Short mmCIF file of C-alpha atoms and ligand atoms in Angstrom, two decimals:
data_model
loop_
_atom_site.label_atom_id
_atom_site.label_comp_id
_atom_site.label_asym_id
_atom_site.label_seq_id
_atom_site.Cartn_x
_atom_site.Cartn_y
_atom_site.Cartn_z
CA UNK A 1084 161.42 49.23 47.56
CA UNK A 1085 157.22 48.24 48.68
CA UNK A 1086 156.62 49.93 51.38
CA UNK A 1087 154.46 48.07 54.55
CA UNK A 1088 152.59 50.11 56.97
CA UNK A 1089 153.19 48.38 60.19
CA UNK A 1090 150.34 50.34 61.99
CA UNK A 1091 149.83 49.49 65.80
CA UNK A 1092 148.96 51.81 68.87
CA UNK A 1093 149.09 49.81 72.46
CA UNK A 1094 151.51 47.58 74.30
CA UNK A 1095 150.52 44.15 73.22
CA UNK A 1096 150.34 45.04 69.43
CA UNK A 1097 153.90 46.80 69.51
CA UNK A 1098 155.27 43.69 71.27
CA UNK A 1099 153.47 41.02 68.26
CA UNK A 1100 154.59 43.62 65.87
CA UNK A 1101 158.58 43.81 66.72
CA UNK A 1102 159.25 40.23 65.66
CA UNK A 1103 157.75 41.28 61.90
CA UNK A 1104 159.49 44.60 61.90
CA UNK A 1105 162.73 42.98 62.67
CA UNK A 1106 162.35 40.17 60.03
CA UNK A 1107 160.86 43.64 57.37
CA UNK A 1108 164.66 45.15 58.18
CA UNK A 1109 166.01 42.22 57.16
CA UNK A 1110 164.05 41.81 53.48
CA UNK A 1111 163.77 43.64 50.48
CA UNK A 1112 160.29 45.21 52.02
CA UNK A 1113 160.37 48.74 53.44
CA UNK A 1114 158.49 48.46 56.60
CA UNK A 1115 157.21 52.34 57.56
CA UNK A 1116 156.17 52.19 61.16
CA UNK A 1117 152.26 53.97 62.24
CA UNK A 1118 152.64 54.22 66.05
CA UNK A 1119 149.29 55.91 66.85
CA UNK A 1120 150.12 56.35 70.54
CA UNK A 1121 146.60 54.90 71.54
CA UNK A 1122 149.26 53.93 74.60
CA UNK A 1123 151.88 56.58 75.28
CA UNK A 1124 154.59 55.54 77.98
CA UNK A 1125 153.88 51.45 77.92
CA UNK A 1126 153.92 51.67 73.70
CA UNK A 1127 157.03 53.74 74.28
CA UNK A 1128 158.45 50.72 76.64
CA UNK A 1129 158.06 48.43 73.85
CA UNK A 1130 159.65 51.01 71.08
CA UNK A 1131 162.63 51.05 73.42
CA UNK A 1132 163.27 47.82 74.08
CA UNK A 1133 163.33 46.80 70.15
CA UNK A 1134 164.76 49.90 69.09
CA UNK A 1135 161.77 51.00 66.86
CA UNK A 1136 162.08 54.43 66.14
CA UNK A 1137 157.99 55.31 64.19
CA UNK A 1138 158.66 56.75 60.88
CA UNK A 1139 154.96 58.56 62.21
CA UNK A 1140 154.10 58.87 65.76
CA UNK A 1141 150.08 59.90 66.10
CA UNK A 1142 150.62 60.62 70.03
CA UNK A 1143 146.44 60.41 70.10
CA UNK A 1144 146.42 58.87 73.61
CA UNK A 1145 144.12 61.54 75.68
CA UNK A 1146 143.70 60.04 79.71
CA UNK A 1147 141.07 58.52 80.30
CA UNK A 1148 139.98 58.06 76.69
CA UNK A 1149 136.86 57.30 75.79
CA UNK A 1150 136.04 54.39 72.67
CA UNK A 1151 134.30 57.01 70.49
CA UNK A 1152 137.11 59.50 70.95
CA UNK A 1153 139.91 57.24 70.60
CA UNK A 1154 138.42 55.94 67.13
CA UNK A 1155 137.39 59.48 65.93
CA UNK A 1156 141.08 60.80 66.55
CA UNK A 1157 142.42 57.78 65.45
CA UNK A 1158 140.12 58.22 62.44
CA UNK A 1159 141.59 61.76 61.36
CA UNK A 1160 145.36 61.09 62.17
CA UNK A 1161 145.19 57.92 60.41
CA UNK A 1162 143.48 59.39 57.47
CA UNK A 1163 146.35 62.41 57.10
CA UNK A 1164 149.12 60.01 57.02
CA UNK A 1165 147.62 58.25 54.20
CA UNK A 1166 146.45 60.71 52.04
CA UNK A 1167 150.34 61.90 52.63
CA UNK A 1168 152.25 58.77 51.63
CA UNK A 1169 151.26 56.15 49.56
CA UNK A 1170 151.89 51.96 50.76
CA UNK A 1171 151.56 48.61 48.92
CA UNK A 1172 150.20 46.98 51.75
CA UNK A 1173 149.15 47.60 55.82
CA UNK A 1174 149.68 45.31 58.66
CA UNK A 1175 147.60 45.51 61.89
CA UNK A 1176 147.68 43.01 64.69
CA UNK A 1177 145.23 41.70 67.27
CA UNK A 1178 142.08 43.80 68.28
CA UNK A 1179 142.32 46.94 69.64
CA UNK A 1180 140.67 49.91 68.24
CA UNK A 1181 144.09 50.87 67.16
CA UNK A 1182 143.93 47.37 64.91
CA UNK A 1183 140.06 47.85 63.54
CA UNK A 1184 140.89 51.81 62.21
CA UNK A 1185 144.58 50.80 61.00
CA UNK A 1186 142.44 48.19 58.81
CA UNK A 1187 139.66 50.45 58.12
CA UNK A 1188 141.94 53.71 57.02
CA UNK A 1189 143.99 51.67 54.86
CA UNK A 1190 140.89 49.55 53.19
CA UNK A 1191 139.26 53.56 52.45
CA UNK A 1192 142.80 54.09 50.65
CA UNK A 1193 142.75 50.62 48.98
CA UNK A 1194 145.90 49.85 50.86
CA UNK A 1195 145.36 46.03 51.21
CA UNK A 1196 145.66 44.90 54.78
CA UNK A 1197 147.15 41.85 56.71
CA UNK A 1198 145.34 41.05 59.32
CA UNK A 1199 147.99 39.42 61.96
CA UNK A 1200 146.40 37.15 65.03
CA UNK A 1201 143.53 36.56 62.72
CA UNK A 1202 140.42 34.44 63.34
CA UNK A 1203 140.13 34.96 67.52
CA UNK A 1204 136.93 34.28 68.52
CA UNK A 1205 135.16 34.23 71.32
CA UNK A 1206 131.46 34.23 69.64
CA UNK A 1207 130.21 36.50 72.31
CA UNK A 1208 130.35 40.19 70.75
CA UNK A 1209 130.56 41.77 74.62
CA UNK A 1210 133.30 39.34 76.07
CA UNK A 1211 136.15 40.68 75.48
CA UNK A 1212 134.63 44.15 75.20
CA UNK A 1213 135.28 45.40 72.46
CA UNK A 1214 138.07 43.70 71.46
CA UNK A 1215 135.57 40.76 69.88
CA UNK A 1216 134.20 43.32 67.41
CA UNK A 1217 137.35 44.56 66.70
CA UNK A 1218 138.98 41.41 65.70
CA UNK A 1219 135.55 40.21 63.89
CA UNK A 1220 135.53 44.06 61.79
CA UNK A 1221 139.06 43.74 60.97
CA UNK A 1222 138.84 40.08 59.68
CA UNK A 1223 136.17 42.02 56.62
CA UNK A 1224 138.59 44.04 55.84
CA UNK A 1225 141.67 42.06 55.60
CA UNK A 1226 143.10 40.61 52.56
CA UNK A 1227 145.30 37.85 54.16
CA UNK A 1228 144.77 36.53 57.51
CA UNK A 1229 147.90 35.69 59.81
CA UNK A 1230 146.38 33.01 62.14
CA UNK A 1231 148.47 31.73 64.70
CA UNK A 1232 146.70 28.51 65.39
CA UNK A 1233 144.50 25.87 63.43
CA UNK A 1234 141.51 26.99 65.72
CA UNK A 1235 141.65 30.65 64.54
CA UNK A 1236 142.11 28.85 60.98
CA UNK A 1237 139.22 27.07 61.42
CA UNK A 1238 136.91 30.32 62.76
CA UNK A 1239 137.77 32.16 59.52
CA UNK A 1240 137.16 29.28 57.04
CA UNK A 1241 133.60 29.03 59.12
CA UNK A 1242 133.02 32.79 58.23
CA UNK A 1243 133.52 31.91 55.02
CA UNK A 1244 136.86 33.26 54.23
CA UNK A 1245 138.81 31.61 50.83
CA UNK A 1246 141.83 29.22 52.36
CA UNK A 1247 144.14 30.86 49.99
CA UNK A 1248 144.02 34.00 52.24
CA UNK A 1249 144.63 32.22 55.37
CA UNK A 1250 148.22 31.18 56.20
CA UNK A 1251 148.58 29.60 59.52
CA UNK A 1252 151.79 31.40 61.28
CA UNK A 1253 152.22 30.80 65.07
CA UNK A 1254 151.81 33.88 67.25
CA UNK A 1255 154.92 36.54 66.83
CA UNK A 1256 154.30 36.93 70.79
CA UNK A 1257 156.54 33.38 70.91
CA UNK A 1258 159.34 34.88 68.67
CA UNK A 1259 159.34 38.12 71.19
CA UNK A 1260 159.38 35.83 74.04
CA UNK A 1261 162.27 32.84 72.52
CA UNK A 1262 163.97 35.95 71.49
CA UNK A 1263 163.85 37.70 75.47
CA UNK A 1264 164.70 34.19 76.65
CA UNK A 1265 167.55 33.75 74.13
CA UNK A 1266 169.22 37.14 74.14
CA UNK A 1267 168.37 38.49 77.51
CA UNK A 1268 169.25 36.04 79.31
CA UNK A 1269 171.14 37.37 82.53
CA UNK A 1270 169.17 40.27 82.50
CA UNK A 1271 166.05 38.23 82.90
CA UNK A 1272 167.08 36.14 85.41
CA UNK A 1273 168.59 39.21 87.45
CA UNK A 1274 165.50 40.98 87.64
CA UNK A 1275 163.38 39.06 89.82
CA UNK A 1276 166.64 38.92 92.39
CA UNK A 1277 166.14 42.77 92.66
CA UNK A 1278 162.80 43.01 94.08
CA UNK A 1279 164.07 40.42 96.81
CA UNK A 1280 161.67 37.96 95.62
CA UNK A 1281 161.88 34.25 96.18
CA UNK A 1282 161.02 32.45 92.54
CA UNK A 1283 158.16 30.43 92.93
CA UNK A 1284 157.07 32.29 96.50
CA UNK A 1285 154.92 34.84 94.61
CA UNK A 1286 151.59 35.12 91.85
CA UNK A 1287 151.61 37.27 89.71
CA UNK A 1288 149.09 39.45 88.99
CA UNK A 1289 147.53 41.71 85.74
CA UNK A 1290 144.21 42.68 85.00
CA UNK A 1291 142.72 45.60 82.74
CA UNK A 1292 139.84 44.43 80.60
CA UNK A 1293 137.43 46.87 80.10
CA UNK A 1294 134.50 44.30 81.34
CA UNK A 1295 136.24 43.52 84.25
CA UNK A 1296 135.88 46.92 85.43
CA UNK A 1297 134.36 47.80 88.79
CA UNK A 1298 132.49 45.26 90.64
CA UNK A 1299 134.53 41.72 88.93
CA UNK A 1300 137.53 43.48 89.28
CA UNK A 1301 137.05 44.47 92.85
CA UNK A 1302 135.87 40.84 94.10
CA UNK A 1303 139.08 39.80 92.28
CA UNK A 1304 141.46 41.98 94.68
CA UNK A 1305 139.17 40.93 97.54
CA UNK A 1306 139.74 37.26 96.78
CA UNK A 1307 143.59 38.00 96.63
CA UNK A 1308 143.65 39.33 100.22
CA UNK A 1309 141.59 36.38 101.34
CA UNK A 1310 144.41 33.87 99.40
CA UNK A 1311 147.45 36.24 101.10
CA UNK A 1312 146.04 35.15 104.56
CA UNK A 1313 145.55 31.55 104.14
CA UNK A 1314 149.45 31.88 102.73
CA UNK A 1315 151.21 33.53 104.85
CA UNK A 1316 154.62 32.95 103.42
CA UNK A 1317 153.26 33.78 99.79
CA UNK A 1318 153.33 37.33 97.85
CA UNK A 1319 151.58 38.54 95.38
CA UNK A 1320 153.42 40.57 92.54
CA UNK A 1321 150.83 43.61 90.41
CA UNK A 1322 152.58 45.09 87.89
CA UNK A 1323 149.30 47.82 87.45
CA UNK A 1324 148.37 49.03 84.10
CA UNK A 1325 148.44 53.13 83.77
CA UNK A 1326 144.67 53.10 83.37
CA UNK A 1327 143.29 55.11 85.89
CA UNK A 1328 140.07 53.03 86.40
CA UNK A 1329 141.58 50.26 87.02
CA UNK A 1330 144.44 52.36 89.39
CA UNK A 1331 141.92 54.03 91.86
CA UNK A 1332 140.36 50.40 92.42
CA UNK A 1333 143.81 48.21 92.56
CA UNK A 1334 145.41 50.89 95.30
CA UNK A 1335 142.21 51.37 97.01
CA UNK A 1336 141.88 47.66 97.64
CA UNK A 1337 145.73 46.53 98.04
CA UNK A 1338 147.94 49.44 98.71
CA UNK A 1339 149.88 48.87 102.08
CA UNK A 1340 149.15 45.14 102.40
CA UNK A 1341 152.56 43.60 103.34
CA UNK A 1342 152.57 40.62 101.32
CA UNK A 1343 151.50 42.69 98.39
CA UNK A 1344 153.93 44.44 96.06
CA UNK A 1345 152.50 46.76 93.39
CA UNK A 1346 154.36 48.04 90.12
CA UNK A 1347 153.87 50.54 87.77
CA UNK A 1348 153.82 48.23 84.23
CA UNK A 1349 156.81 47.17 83.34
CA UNK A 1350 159.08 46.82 80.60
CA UNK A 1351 159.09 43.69 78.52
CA UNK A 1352 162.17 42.19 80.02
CA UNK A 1353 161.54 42.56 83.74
CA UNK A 1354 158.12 40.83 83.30
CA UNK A 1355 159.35 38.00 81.66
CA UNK A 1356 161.28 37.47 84.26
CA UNK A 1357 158.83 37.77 86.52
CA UNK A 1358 156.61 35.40 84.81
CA UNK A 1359 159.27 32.77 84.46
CA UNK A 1360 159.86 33.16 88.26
CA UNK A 1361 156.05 33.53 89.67
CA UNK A 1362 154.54 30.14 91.59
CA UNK A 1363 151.39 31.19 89.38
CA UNK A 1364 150.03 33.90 87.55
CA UNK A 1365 146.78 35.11 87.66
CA UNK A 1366 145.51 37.37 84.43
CA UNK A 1367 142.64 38.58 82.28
CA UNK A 1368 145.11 39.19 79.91
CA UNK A 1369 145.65 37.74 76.09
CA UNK A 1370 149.01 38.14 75.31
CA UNK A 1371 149.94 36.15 78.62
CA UNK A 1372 147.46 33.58 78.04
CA UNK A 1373 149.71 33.06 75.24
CA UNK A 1374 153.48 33.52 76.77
CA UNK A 1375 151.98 31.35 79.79
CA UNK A 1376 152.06 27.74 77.96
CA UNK A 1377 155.66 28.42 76.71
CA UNK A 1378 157.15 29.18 79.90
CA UNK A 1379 154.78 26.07 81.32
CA UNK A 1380 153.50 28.58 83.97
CA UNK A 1381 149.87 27.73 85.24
CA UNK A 1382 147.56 30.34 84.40
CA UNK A 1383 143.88 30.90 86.13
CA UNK A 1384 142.61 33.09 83.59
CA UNK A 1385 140.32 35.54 85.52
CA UNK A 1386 137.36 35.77 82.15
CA UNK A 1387 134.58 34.52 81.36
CA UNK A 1388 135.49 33.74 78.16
CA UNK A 1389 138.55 33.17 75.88
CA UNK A 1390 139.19 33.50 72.34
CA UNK A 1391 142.50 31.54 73.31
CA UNK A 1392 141.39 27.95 73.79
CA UNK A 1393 144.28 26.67 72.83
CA UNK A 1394 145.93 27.75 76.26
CA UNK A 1395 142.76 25.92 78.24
CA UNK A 1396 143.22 22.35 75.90
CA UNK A 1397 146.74 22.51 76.32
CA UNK A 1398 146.28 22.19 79.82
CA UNK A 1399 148.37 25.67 81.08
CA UNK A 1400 145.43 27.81 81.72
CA UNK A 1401 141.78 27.60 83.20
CA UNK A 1402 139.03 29.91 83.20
CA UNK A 1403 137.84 30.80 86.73
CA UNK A 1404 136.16 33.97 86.15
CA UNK A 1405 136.11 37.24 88.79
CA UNK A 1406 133.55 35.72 91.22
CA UNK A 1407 135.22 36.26 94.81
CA UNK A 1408 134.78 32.92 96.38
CA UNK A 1409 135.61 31.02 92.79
CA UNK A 1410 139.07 32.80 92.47
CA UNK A 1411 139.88 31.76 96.15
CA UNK A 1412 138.55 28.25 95.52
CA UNK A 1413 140.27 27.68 92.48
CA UNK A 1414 143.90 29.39 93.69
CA UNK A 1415 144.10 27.51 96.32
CA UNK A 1416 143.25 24.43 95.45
CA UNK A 1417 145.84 24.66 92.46
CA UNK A 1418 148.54 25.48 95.20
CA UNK A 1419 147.76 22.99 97.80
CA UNK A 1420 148.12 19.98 94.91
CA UNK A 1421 151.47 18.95 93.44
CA UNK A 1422 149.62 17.08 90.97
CA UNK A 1423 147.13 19.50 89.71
CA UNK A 1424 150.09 22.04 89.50
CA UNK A 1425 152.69 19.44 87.57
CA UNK A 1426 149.74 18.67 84.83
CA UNK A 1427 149.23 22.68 84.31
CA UNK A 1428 153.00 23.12 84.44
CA UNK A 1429 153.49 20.35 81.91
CA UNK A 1430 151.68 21.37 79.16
CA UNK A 1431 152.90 22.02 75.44
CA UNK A 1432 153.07 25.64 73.96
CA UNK A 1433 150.44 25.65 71.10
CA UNK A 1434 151.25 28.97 69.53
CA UNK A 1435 153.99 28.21 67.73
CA UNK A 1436 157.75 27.89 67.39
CA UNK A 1437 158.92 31.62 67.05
CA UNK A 1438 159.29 31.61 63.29
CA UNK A 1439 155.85 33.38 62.62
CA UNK A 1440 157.37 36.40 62.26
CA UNK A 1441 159.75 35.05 59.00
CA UNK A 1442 156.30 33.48 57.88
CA UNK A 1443 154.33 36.36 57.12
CA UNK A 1444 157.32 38.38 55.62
CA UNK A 1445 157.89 35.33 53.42
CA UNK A 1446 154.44 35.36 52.24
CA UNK A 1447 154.43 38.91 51.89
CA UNK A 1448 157.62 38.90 49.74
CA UNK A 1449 155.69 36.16 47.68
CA UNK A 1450 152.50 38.13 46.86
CA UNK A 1451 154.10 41.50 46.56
CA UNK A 1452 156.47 39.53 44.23
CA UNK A 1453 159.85 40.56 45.37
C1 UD1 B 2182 143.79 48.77 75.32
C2 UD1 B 2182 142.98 47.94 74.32
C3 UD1 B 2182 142.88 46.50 74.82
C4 UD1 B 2182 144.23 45.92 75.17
C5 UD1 B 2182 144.98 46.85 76.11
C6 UD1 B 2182 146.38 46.35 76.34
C7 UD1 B 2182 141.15 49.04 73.11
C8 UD1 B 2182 139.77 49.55 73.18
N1 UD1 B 2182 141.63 48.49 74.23
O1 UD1 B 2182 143.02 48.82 76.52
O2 UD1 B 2182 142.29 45.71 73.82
O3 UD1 B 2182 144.05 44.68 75.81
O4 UD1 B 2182 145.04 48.16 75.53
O5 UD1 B 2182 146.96 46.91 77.49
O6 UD1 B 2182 141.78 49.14 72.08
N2 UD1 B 2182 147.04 54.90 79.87
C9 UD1 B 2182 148.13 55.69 80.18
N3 UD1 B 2182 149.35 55.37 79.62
C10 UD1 B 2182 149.53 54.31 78.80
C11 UD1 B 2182 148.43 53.51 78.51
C12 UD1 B 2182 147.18 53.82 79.03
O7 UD1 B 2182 148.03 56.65 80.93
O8 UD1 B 2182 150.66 54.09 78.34
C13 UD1 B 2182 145.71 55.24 80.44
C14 UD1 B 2182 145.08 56.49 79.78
O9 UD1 B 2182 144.38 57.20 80.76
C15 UD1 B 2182 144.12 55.87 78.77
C16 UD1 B 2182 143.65 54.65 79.52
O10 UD1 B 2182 144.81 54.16 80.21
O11 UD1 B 2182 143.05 56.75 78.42
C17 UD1 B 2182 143.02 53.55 78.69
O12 UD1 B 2182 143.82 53.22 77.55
P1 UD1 B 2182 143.08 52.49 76.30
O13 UD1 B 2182 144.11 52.17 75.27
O14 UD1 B 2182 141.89 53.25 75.87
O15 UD1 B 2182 142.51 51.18 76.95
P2 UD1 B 2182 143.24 49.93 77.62
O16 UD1 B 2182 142.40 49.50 78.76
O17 UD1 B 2182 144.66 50.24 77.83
N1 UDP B 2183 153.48 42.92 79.75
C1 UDP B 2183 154.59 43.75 79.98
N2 UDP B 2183 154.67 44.43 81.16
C2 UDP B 2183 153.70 44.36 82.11
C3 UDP B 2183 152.56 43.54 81.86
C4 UDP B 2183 152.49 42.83 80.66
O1 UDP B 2183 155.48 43.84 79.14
O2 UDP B 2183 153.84 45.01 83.16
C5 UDP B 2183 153.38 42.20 78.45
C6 UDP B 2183 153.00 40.74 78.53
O3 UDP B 2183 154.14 39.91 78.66
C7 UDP B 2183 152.29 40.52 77.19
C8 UDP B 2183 151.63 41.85 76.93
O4 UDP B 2183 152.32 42.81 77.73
O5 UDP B 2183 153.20 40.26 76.14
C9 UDP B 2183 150.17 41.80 77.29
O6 UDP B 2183 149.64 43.08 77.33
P1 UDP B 2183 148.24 43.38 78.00
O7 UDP B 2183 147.94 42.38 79.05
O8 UDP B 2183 148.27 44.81 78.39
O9 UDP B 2183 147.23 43.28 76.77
P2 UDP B 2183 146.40 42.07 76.12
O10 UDP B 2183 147.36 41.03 75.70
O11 UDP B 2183 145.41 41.63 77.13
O12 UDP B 2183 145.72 42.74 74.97
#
């Protein structure tokens, strides 16, 4: 049987990543699973929840990593399990540094890569930092490129890539998500219940990026205190990412408020619930830029930037940025108009129909003729 290196490290790449490894168990491919661990307990939330057990786990995740140490670990553990097995082909997804040295490790053992969520762009190298790099340095490598949309489509065929290696997929975060909706039902809807929550009486709240860090990320939690008290009845749901950085300034800022609840991250299932139930959710995040539009949730996307423009043009999410006053402006006015809030609500999920997963195992089969 061809053997597939499904290599991915954080939360948001082992959630893209289930859909395919379900749909490799199914084929006549072999899929052997990489976890590097560049995430430890929220990668392990995601193993869980799909029941993916890594044929290697990497465990490189040190606290409070830096980029040059996580590559240069990443570098050596990568490089053992390689020159230990052999693969036909790799996939990596999205663009974390886990993604860039799963591509790069595999291209310096001419292990042909598959570059899944190809041809993201945001055209500014430092925004998202440095995801943009990552996605840009993978996209050399990669022999095929899994785009979800047109737009990323387009972006590679500007950069000069043949059409023959682009195959236009959807994004596998749509067949985790129909799949959560479809088989998870009661379990999804019975989650928000327990926090004694009222759906559609709460945002919801993530934020992590690396260049939102510090002062933009600060002015964000300010802003969401100054929203609380002009809604009095309204609460504001955080489940907080494990970073420490951004930790020290989230509790700092909003620990103790009373309309405020905050959460360590949670598992897949309990957030989609709580994104299907939240009024609005407010993010800097990519994967829920993506989820957002499908569950017609407006999204104020708290970037300058996104390499998801799709979400913006469908009509679901709008860029607002991290300045204080903006965040305010722009929350409130979306809450105070049923109009502006049906139009965001109403939009139509560009990112696919939850088969992209079958796609790229398909094309796979095809080319690795089997
Ligand atoms: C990483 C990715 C980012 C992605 C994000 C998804 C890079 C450079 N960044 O950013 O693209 O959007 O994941 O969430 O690839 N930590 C824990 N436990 C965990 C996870 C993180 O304690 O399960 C803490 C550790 O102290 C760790 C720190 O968070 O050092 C940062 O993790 P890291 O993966 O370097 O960066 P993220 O901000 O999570
Ligand atoms: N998510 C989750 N639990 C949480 C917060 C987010 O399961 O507490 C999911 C979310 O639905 C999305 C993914 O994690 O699928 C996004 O991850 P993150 O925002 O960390 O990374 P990004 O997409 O920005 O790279």
């Amino acid at each position: 049987m061809k053997k597939i290196a499904l290599i991915f490290g954080t939360r948001p790449e082992a959630i893209k990543m289930a859909p395919i490894y379900i749909a490799l168990k199914r084929s006549n491919l072999k899929p052997v699973v990489i976890a590097t661990a560049q995430h430890r307990e929220m990668l392990d939330q995601v193993l869980e929840l799909f029941r993916i057990t890594p044929d290697y786990d990497l465990d490189i995740m040190k606290n409070r990593q830096s980029l040059s140490g996580l590559t240069s670990r990443l570098a050596s553990a990568l490089d053992e399990v390689f020159s230990s097995e052999t693969f036909d082909f790799a996939l990596v997804q999205g663009d974390t540094t886990s993604t860039f040295m799963g591509s790069l490790i595999s291209f310096y053992h001419k292990v042909p890569v598959g570059h899944v969520e190809a041809g993201l762009r945001t055209m500014d190298i430092y925004n998202p930092f440095p995801e943009e790099a990552n996605r840009r340095l993978t996209g050399t490598i990669a022999t095929f490129h899994y785009a979800p949309t047109d737009k990323a489509m387009e972006n590679l065929l500007r950069e000069g890539i043949e059409k023959e290696r682009i195959i236009v997929t959807g994004n596998t975060v749509i067949d985790a998500l129909l799949w959560t909706l479809e088989n998870k039902r009661k379990e999804v809807l019975e989650f928000r219940h327990t926090l004694g929550i009222e759906e559609g009486k709460y945002i919801l709240l993530t934020m992590h990026r690396r260049e939102n860090w510090g002062v933009p990320m600060r002015e964000v939690m300010k802003a969401v205190k100054d929203i609380l008290a002009e809604e009095p009845g309204l609460k504001l749901v955080f489940p907080v990412h494990l970073n420490p950085v951004v930790r020290k300034v989230v509790y700092e800022e909003l620990k103790g408020h009373e309309q405020v609840i905050l959460l360590d991250p949670l598992d897949y299932l309990p957030f989609v619930s709580l994104m299907e139930g939240a009024k609005l959710i407010l993010t800097d995040s990519g994967g829920i830029q993506e989820e957002a539009p499908a569950l017609g949730k407006p999204t104020l996307v708290l970037r300058k930037t996104t390499e998801r423009p799709e979400a913006i043009e469908a009509g679901t999410a709008k860029l607002i940025g991290t300045e204080r006053e903006k965040v305010v402006k722009e929350t409130l006015k979306l809450l105070g108009s049923a109009e502006e809030y049906q139009k965001m609500a109403k939009a139509v999920n560009p990112f696919g129909n939850g088969k992209a997963a079958i796609r790229i195992v398909e094309h796979l089969k095809n080319e690795l003729g089997v």
